[in-house]
PDB file of C-alpha atoms in Angstrom:
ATOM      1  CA  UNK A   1     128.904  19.989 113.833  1.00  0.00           C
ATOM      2  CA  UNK A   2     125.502  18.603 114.128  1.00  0.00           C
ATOM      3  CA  UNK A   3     122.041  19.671 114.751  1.00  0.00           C
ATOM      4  CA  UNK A   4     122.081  18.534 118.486  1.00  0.00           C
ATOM      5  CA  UNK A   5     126.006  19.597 118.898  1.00  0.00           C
ATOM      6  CA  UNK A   6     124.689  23.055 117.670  1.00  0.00           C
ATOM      7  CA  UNK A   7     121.998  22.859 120.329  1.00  0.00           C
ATOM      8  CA  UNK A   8     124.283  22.138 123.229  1.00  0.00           C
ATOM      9  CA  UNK A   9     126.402  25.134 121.809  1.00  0.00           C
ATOM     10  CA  UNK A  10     123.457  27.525 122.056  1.00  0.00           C
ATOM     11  CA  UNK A  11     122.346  26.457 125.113  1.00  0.00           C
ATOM     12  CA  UNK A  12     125.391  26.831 126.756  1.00  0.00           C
ATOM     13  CA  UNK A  13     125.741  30.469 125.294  1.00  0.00           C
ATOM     14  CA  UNK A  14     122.586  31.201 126.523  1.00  0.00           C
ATOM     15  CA  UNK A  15     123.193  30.068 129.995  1.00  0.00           C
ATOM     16  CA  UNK A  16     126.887  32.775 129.822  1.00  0.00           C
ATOM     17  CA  UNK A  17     124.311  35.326 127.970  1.00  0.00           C
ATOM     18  CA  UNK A  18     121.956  35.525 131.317  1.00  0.00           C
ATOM     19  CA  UNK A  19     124.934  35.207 133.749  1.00  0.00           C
ATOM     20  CA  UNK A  20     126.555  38.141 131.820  1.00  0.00           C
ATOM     21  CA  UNK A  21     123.144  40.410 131.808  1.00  0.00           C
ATOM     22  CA  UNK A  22     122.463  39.601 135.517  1.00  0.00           C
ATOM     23  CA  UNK A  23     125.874  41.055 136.016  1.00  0.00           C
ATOM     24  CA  UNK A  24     125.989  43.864 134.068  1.00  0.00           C
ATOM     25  CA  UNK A  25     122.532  44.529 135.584  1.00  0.00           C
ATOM     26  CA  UNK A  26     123.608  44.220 139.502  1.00  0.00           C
ATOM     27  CA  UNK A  27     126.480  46.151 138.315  1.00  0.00           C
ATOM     28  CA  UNK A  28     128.679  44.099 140.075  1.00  0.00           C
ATOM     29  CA  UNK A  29     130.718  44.605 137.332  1.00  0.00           C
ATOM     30  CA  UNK A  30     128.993  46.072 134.160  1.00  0.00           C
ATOM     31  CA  UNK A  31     132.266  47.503 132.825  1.00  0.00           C
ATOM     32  CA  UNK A  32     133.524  47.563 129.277  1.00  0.00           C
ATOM     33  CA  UNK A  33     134.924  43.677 129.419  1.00  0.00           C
ATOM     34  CA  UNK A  34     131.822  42.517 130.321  1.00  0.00           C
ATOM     35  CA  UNK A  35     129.651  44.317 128.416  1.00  0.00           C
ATOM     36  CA  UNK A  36     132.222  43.643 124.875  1.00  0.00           C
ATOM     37  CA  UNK A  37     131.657  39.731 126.090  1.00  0.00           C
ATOM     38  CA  UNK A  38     127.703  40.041 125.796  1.00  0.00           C
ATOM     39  CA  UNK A  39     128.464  41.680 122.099  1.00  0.00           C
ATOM     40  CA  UNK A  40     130.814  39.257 120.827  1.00  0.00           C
ATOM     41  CA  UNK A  41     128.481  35.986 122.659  1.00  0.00           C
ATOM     42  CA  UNK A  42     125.802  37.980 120.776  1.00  0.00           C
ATOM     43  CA  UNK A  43     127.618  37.706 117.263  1.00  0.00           C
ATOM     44  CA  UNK A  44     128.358  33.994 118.302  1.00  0.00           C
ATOM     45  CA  UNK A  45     125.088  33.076 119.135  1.00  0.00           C
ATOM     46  CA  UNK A  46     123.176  34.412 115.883  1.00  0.00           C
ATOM     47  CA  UNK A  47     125.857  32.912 113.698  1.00  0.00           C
ATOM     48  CA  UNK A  48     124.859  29.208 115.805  1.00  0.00           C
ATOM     49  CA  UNK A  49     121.069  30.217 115.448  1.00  0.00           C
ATOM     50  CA  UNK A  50     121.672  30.972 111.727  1.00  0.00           C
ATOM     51  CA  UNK A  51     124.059  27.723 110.850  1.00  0.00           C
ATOM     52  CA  UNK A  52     121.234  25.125 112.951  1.00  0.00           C
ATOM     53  CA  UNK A  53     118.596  27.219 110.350  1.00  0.00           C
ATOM     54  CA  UNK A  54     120.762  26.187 107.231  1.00  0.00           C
ATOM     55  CA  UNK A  55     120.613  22.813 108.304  1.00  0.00           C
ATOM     56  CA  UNK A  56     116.982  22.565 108.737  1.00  0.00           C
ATOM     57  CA  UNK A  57     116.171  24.120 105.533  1.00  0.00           C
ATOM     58  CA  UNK A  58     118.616  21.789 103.675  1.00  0.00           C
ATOM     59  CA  UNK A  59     117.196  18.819 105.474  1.00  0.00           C
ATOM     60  CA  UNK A  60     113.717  19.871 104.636  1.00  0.00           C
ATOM     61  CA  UNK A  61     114.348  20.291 100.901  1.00  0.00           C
ATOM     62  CA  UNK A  62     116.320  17.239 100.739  1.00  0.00           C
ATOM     63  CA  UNK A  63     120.084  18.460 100.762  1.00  0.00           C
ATOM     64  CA  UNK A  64     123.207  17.933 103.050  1.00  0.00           C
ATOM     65  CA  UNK A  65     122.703  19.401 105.787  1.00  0.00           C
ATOM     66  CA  UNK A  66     126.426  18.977 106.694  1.00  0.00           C
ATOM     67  CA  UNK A  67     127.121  21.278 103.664  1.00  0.00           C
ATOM     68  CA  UNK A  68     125.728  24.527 105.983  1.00  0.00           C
ATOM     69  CA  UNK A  69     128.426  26.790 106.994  1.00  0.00           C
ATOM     70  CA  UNK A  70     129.163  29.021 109.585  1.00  0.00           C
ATOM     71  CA  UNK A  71     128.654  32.808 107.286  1.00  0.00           C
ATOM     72  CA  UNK A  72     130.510  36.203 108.844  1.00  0.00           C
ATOM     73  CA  UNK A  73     128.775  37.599 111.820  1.00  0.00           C
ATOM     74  CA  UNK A  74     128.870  41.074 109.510  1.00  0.00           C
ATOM     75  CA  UNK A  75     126.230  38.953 107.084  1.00  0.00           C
ATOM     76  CA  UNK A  76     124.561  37.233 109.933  1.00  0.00           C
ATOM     77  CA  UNK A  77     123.583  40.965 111.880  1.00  0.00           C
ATOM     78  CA  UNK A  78     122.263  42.285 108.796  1.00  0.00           C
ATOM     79  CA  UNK A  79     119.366  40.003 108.607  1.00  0.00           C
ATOM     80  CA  UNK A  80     116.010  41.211 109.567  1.00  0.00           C
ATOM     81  CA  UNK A  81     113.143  39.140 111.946  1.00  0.00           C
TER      82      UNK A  81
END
């Protein structure tokens, strides 16, 4: 996947990540299914975040960026802003 397929992926996500909130927040329906959907989106969406970083950072410093790979949501959540 590319930088700009990576893009379109998150922005996409993003779009379902609002639609889900403004949901959840009407409570329309803000049961369990929905709100498991926002978690696992969430996961999804800092693992895309973190793979478009690895690219950068290997484009910057002059390596492959095609050799960035997706890592575990369960290493992705444990970073730190």
């Amino acid at each position: 996947m590319d930088q700009q397929e990576i893009l379109s992926r998150i922005s996409a996500m993003v779009e379902t990540e609002r639609a889900l909130r403004d949901r959840i927040g009407a409570e329309e329906s803000g049961g369990e299914e929905e709100r498991a959907q926002l978690a696992a989106l969430e996961r999804e969406l800092n693992q895309c975040w973190d793979l478009l970083r690895q690219r950068r950072a290997k484009s910057e410093f002059g390596q492959n960026p095609d050799e960035a790979t997706v890592r575990p949501s369960s290493q992705v959540e444990q970073y730190r802003s």
